[in-house]
Short mmCIF file of N, CA and C in Angstrom, two decimals:
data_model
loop_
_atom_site.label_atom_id
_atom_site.label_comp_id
_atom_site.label_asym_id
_atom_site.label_seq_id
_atom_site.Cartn_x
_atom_site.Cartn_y
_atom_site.Cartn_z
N UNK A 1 -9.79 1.99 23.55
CA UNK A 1 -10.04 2.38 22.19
C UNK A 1 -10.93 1.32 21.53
N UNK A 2 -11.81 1.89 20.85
CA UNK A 2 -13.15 1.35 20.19
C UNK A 2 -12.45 0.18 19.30
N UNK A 3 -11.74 0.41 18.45
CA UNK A 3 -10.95 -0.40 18.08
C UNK A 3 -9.98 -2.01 17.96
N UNK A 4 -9.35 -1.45 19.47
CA UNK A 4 -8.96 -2.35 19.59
C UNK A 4 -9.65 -3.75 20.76
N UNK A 5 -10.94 -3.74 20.80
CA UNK A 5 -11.99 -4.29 21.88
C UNK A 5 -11.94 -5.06 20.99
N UNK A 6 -12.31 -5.83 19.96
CA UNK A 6 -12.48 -6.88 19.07
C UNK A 6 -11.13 -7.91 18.35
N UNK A 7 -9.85 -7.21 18.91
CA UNK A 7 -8.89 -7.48 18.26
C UNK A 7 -7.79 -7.90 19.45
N UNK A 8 -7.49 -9.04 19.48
CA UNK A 8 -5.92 -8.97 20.33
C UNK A 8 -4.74 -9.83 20.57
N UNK A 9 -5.06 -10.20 18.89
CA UNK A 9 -4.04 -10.91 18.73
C UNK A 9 -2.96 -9.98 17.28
N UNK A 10 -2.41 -10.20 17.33
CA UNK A 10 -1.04 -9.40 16.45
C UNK A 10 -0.83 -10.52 15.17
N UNK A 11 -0.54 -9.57 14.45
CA UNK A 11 0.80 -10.32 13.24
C UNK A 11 2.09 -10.69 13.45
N UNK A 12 2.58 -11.64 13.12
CA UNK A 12 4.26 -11.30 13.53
C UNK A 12 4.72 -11.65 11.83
N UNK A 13 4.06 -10.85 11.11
CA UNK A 13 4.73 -11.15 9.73
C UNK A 13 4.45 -9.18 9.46
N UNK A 14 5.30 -9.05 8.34
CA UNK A 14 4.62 -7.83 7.39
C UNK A 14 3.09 -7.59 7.06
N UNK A 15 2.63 -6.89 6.73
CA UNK A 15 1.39 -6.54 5.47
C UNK A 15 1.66 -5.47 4.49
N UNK A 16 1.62 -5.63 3.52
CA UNK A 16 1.63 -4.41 2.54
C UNK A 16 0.87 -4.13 2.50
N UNK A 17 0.71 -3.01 2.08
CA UNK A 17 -0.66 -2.47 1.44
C UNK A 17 -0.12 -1.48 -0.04
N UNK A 18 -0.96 -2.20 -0.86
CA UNK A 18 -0.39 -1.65 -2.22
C UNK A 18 -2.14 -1.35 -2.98
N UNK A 19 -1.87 -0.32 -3.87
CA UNK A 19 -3.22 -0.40 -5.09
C UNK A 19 -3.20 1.11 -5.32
N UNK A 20 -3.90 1.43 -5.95
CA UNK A 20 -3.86 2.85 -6.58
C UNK A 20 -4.08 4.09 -5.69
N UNK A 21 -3.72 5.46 -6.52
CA UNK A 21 -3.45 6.17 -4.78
C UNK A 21 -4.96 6.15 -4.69
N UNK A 22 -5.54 7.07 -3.25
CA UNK A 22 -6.75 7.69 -3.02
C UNK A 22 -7.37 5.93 -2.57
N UNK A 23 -6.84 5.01 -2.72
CA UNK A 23 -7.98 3.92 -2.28
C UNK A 23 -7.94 3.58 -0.58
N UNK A 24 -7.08 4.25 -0.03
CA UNK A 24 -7.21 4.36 1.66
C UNK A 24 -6.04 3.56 2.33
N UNK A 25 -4.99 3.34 1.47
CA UNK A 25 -3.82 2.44 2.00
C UNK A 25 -3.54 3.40 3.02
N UNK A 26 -3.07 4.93 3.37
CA UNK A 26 -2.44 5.53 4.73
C UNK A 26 -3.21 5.72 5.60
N UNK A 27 -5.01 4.96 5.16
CA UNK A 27 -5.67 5.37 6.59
C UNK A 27 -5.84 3.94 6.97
N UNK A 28 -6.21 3.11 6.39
CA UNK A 28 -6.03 1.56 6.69
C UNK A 28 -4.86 1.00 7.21
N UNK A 29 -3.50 1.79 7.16
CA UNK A 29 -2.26 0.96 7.31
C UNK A 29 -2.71 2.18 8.99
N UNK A 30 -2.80 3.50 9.60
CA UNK A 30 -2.75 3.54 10.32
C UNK A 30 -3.67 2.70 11.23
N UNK A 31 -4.85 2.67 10.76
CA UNK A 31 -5.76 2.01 11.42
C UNK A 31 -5.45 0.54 12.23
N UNK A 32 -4.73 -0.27 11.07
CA UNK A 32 -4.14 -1.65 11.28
C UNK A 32 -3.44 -1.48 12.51
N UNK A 33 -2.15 -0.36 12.36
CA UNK A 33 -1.04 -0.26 13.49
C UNK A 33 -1.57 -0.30 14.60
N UNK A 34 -2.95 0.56 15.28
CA UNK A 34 -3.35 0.68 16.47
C UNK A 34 -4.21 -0.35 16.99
N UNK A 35 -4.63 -1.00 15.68
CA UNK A 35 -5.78 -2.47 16.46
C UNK A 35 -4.62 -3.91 16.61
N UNK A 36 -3.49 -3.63 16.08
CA UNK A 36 -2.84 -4.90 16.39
C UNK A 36 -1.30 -4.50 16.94
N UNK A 37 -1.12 -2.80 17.07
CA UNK A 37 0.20 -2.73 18.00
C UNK A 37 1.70 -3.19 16.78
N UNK A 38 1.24 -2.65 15.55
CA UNK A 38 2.34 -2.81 14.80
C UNK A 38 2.68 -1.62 14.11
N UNK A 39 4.72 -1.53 13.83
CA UNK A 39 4.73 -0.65 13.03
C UNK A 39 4.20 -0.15 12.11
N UNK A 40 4.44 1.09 11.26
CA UNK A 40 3.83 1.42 10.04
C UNK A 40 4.42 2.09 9.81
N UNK A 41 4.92 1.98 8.52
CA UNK A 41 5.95 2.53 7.54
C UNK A 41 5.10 3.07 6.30
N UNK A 42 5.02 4.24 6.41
CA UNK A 42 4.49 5.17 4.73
C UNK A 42 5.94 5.32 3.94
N UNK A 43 5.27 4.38 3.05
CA UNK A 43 6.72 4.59 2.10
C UNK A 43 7.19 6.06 1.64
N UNK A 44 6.11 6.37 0.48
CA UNK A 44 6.27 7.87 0.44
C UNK A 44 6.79 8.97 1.22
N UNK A 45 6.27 9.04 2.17
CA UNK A 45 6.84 9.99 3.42
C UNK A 45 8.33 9.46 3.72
N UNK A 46 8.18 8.38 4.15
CA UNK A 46 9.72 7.86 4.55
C UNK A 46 10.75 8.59 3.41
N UNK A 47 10.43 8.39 2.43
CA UNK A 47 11.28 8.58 0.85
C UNK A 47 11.38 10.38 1.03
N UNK A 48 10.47 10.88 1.19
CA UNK A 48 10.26 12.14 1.32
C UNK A 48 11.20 12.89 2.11
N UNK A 49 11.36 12.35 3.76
CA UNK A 49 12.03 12.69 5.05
C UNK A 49 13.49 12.51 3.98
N UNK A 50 13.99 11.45 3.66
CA UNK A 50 15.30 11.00 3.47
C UNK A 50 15.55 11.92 2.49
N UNK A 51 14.67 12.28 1.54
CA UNK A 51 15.45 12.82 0.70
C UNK A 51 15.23 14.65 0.37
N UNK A 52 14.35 14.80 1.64
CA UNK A 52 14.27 16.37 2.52
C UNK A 52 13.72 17.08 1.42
N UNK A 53 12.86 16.65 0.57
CA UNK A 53 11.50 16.97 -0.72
C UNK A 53 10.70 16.85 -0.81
N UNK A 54 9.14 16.90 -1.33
CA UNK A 54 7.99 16.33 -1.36
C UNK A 54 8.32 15.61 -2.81
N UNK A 55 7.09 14.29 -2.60
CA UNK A 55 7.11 13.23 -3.99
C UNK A 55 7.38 14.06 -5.36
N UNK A 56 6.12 15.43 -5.22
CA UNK A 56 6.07 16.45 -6.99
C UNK A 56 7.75 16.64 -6.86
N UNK A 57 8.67 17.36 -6.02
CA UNK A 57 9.59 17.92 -6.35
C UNK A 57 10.74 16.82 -6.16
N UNK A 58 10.75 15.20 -5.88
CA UNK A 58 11.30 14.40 -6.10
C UNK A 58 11.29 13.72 -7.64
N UNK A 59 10.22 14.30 -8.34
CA UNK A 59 9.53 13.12 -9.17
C UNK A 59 10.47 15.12 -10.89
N UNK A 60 10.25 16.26 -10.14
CA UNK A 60 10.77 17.10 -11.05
C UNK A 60 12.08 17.53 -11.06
N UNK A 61 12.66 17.15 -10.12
CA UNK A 61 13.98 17.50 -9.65
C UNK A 61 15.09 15.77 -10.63
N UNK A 62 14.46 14.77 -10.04
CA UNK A 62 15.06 13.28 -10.61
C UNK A 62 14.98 12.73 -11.61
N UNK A 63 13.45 13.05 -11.31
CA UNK A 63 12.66 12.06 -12.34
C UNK A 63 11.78 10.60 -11.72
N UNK A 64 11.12 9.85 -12.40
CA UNK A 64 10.64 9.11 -11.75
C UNK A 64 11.18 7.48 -11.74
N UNK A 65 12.16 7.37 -12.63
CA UNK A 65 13.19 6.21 -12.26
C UNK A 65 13.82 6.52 -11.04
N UNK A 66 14.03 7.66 -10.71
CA UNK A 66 14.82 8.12 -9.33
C UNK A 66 14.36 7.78 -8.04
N UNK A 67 12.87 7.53 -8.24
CA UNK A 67 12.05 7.90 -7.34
C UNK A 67 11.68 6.50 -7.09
N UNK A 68 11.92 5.28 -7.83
CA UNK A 68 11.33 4.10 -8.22
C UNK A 68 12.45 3.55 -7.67
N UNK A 69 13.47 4.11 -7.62
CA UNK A 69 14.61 3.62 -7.08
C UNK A 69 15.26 3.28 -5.72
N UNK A 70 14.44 4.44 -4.53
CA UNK A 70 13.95 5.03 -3.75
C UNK A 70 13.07 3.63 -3.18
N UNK A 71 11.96 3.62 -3.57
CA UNK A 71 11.11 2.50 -3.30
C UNK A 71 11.83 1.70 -2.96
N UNK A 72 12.43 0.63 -4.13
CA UNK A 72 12.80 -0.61 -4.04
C UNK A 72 14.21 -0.70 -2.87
N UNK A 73 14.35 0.46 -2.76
CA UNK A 73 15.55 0.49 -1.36
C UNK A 73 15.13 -0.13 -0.08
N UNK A 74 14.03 0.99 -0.06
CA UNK A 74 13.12 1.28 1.13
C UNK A 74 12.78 -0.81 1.60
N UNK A 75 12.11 -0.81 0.22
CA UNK A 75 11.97 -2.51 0.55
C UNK A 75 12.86 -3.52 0.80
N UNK A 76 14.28 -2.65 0.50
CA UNK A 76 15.35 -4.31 0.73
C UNK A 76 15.69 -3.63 2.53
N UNK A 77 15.38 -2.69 2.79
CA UNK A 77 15.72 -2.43 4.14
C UNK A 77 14.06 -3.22 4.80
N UNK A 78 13.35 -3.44 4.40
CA UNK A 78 12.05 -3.66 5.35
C UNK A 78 12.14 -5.31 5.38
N UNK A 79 12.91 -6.05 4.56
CA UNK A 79 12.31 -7.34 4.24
C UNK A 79 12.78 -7.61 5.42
N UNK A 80 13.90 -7.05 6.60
CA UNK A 80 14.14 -7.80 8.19
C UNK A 80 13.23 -7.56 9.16
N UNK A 81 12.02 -6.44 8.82
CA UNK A 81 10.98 -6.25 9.62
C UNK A 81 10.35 -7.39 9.77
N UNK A 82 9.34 -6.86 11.33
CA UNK A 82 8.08 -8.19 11.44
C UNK A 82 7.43 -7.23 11.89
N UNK A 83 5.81 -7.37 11.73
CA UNK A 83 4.87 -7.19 12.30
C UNK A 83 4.90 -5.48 11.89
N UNK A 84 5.31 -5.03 10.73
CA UNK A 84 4.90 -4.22 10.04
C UNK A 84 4.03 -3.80 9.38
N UNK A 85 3.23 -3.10 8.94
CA UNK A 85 2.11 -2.34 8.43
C UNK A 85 2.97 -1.38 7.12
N UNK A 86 3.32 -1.72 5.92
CA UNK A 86 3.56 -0.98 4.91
C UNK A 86 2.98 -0.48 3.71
N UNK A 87 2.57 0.67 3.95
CA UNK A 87 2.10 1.32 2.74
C UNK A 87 2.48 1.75 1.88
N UNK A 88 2.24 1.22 0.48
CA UNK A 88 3.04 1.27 -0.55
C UNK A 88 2.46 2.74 -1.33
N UNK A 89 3.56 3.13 -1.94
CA UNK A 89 3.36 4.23 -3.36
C UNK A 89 2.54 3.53 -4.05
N UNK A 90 1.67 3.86 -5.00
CA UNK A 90 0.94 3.01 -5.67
C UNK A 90 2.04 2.54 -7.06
N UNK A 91 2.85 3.05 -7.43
CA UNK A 91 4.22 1.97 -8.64
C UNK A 91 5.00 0.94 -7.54
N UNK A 92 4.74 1.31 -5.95
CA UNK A 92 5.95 0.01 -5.92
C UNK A 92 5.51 -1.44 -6.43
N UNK A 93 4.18 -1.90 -6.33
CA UNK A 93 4.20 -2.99 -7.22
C UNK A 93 4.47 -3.25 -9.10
N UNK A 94 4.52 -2.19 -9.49
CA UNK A 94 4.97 -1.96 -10.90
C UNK A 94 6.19 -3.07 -10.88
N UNK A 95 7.42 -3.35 -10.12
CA UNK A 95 8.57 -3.41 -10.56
C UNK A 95 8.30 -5.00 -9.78
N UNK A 96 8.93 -5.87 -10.36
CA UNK A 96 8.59 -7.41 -9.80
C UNK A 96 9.43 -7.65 -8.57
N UNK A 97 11.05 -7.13 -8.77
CA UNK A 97 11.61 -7.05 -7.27
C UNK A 97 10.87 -6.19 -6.34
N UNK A 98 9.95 -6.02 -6.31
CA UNK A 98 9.72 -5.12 -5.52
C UNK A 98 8.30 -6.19 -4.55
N UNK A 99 7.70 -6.52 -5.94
CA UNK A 99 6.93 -7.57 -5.27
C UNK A 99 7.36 -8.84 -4.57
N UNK A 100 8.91 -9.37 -5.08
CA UNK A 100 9.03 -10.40 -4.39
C UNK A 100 9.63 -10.10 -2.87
N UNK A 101 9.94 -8.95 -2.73
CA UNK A 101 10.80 -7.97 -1.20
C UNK A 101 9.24 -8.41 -0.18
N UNK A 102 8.35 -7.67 -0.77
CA UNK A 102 7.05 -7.44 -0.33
C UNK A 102 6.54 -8.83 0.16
N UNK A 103 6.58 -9.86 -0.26
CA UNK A 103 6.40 -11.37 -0.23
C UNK A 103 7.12 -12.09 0.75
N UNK A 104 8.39 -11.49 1.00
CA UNK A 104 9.64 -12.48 1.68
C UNK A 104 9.28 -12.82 3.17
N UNK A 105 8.52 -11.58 3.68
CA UNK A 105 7.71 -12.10 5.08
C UNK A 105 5.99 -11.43 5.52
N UNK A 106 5.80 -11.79 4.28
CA UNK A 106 4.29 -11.08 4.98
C UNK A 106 3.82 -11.45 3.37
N UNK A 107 2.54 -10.69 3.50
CA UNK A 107 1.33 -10.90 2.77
C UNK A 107 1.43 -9.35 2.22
N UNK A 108 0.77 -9.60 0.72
CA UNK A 108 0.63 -8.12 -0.03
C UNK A 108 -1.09 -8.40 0.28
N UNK A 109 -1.96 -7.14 0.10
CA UNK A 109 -2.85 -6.98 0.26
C UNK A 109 -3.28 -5.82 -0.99
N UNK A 110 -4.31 -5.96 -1.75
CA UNK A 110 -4.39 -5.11 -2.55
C UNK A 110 -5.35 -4.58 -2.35
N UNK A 111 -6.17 -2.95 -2.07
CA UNK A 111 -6.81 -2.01 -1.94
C UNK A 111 -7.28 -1.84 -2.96
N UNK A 112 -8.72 -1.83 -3.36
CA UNK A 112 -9.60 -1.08 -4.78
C UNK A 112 -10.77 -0.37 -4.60
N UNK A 113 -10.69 0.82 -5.29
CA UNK A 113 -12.03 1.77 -4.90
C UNK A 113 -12.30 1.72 -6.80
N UNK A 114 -13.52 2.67 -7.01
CA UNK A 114 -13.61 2.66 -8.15
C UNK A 114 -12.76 4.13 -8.50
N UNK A 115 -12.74 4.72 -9.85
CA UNK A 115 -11.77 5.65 -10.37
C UNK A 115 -13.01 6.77 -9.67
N UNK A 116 -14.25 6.88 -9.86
CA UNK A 116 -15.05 7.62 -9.08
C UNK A 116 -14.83 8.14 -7.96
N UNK A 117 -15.12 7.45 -7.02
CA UNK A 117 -14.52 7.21 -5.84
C UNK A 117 -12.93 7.99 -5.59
N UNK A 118 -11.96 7.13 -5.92
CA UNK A 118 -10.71 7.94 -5.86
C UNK A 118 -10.56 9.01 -6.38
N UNK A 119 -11.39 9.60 -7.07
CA UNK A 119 -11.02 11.23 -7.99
C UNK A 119 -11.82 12.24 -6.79
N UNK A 120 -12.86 11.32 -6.20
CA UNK A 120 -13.42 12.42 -4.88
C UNK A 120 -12.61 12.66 -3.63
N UNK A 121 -11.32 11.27 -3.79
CA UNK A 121 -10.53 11.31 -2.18
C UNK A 121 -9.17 12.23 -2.78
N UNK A 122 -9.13 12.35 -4.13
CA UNK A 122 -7.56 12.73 -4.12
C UNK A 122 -7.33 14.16 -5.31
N UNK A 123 -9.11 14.88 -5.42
CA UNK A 123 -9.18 16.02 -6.12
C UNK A 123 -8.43 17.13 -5.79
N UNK A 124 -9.06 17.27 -4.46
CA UNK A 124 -8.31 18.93 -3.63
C UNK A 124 -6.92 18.59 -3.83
N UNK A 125 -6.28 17.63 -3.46
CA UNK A 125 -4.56 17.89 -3.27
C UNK A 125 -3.47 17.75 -4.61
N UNK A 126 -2.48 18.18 -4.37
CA UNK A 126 -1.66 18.75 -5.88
C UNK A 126 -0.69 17.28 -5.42
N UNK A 127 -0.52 16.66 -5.15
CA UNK A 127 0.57 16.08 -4.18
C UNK A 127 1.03 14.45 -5.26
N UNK A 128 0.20 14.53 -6.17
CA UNK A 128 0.00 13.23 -7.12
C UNK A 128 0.44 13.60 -8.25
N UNK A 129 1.83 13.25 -8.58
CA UNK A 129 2.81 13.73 -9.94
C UNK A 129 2.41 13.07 -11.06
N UNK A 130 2.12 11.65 -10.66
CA UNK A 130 1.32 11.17 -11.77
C UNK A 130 0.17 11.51 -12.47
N UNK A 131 -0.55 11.90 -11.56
CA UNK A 131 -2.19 12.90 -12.27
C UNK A 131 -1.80 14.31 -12.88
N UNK A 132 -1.01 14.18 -12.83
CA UNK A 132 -0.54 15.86 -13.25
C UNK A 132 -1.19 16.11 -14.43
N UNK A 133 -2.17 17.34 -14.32
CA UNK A 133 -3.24 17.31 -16.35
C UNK A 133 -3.61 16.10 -16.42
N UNK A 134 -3.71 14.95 -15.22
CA UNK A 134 -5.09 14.25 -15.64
C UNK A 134 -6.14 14.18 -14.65
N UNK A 135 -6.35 14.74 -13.94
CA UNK A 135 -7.38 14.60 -12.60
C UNK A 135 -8.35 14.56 -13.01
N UNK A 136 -9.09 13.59 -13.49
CA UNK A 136 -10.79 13.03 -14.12
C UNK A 136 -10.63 11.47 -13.83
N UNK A 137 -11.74 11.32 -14.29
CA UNK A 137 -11.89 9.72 -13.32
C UNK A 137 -12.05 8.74 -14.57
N UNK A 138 -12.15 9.73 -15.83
CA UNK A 138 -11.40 8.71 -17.67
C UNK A 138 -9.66 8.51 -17.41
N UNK A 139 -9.23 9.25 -17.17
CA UNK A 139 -7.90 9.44 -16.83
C UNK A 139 -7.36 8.17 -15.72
N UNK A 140 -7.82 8.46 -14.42
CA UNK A 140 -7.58 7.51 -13.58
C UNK A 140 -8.37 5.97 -14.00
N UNK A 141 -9.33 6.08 -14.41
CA UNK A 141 -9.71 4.65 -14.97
C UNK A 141 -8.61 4.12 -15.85
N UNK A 142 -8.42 4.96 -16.59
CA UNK A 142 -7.28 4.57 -17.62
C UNK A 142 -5.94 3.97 -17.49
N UNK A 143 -5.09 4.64 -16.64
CA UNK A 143 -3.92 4.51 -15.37
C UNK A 143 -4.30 3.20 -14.46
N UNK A 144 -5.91 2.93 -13.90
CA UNK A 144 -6.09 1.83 -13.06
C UNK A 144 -5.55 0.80 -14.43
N UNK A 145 -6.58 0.70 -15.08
CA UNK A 145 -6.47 -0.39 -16.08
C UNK A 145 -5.35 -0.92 -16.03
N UNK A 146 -4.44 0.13 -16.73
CA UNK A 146 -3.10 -0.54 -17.25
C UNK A 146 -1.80 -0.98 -16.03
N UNK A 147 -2.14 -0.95 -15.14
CA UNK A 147 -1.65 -1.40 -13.69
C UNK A 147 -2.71 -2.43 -12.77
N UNK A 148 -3.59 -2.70 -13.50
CA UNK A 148 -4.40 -3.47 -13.05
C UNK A 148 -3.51 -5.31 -12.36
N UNK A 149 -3.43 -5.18 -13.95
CA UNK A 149 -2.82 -6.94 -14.29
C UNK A 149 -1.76 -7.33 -13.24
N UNK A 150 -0.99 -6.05 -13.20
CA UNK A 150 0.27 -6.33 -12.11
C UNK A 150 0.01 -6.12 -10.54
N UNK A 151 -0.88 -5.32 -10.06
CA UNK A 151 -1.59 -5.19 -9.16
C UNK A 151 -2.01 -6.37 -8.29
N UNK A 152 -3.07 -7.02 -9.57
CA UNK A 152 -3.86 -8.26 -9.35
C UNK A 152 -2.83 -9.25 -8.74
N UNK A 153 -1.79 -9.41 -9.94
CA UNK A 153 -0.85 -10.60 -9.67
C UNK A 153 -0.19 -10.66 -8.57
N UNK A 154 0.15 -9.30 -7.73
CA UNK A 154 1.25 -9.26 -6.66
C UNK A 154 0.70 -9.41 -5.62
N UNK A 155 -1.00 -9.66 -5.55
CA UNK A 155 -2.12 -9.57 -4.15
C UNK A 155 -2.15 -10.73 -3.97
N UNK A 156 -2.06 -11.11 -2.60
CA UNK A 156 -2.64 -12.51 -1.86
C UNK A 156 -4.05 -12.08 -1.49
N UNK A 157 -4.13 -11.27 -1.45
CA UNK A 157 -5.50 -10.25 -0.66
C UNK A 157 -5.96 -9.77 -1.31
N UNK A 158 -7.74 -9.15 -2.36
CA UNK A 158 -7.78 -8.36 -2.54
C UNK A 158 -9.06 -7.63 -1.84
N UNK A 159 -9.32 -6.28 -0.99
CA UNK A 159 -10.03 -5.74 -0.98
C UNK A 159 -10.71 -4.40 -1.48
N UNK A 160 -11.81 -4.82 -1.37
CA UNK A 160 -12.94 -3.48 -2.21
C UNK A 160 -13.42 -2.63 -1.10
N UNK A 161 -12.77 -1.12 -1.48
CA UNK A 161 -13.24 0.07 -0.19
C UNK A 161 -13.75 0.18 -0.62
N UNK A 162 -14.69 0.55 -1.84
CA UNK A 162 -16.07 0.90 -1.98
C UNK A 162 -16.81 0.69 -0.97
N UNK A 163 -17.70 1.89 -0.26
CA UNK A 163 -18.53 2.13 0.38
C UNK A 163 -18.46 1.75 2.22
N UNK A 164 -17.33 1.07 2.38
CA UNK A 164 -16.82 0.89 3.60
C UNK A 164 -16.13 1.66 4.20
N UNK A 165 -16.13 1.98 5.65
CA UNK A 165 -15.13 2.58 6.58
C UNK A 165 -14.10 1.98 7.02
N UNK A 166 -13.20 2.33 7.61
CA UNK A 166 -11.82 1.90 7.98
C UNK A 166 -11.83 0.55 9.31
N UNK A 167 -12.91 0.58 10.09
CA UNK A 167 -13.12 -0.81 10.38
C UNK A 167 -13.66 -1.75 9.38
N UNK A 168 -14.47 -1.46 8.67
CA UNK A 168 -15.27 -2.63 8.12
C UNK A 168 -13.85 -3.13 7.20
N UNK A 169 -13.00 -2.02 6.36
CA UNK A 169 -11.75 -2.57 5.54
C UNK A 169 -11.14 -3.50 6.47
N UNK A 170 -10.37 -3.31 7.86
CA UNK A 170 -9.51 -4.14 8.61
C UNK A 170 -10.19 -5.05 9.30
N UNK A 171 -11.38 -5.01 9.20
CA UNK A 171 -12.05 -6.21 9.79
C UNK A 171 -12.05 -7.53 9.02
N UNK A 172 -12.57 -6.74 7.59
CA UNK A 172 -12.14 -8.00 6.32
C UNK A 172 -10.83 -8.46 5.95
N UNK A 173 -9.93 -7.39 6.31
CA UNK A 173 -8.11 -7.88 5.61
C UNK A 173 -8.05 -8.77 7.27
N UNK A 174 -8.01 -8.40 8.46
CA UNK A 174 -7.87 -9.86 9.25
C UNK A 174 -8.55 -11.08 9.65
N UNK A 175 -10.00 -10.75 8.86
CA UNK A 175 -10.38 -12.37 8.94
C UNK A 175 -9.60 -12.53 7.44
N UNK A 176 -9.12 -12.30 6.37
CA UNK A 176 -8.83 -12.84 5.45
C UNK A 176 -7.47 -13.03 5.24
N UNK A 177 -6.67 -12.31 6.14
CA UNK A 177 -4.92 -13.24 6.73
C UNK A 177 -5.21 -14.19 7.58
N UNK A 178 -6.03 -14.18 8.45
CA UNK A 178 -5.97 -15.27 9.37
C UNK A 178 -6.41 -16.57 8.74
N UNK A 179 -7.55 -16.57 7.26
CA UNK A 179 -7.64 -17.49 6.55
C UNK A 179 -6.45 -17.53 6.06
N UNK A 180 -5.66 -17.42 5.15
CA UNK A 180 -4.91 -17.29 4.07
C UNK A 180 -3.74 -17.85 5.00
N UNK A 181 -3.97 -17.39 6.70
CA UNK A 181 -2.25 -17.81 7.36
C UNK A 181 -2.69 -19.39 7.70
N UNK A 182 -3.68 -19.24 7.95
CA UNK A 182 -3.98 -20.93 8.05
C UNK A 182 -4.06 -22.38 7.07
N UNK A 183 -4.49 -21.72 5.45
CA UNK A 183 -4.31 -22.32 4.61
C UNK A 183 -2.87 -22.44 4.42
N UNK A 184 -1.59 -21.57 4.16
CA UNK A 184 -0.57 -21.55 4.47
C UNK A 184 0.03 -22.30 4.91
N UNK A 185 -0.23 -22.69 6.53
CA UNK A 185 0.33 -23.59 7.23
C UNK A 185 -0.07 -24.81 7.25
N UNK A 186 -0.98 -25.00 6.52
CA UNK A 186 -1.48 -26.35 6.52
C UNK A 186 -1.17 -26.82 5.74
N UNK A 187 -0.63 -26.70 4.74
CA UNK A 187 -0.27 -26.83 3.23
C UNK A 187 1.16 -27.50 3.32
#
């Protein structure tokens, strides 16, 4: 695999992957799994299976404290993982326990496209409870904004998908753990 020819050494820590939806966290977190041979955990889905619903009819049936609740589970069960690949809902960094779960053995990594951009990856599908009557890219700019600050703060990592493919993204997030694991240890 084309892929994995450039790559062959592994993580033995976590990675999150957190940032707003549509910016490529479930194709980057699969991508990651097969060039370095690590799990991958879609939060969402996971949450989904367990609770035998999709996110819209988790998020109308509960509510979305319910659903937030869900998350931060999901994370006190992952913090014994290693060498995981986790893709976050785009609120699990909203909640600060959630960021420090995310922290306890691995690196958060934060994903950013522009609101442009994400309104072209995540138009066709109904599947985003939060966009509900807002699918425009004033709307999602708007929503980025105000999740920005907390976003920012919870990233050791941040990368820009703008205009990149799914190697060029994991090519940059592992030269930039392998910096970040080395500053780390030297420290």
């Amino acid at each position: 695999m084309k892929e994995q020819e450039n790559y062959r050494e592994s993580f033995d820590f976590n990675i999150a992957l957190i940032g707003f939806m549509g910016v490529g966290k479930s194709t980057v977190a699969a991508s990651l799994s097969r060039m370095f041979g690590m799990k991958t955990v879609e939060m969402d889905q996971a949450i989904a299976e367990r609770e035998r619903m999709s996110i819209p009819e988790i998020f109308e049936t509960y509510g979305e404290e319910y659903f937030r609740e869900r998350e931060t589970e999901l994370l006190m069960e992952l913090e014994c993982e290693k060498s995981t690949v986790i893709s976050c809902g785009g609120g699990v960094p909203l909640r600060e326990c959630n960021v420090d779960r995310m922290k306890k053995n691995g690196y958060v990594v934060l994903l950013t496209a522009s609101p442009e951009v994400i309104l072209s990856r995540v138009s066709l599908g109904n599947d985003r409870p939060v966009l509900k009557g807002r699918k425009n890219a004033g709307a999602i700019a708007q929503l980025m904004e105000e999740r920005r600050e907390r976003y920012e703060k919870a990233a050791d990592i941040v990368i820009d998908t703008d205009g990149k493919d799914v190697l060029q993204i994991c090519a940059e997030l592992a030269q930039k753990l392998k910096s970040i694991k080395r500053v780390k240890n030297n420290v």
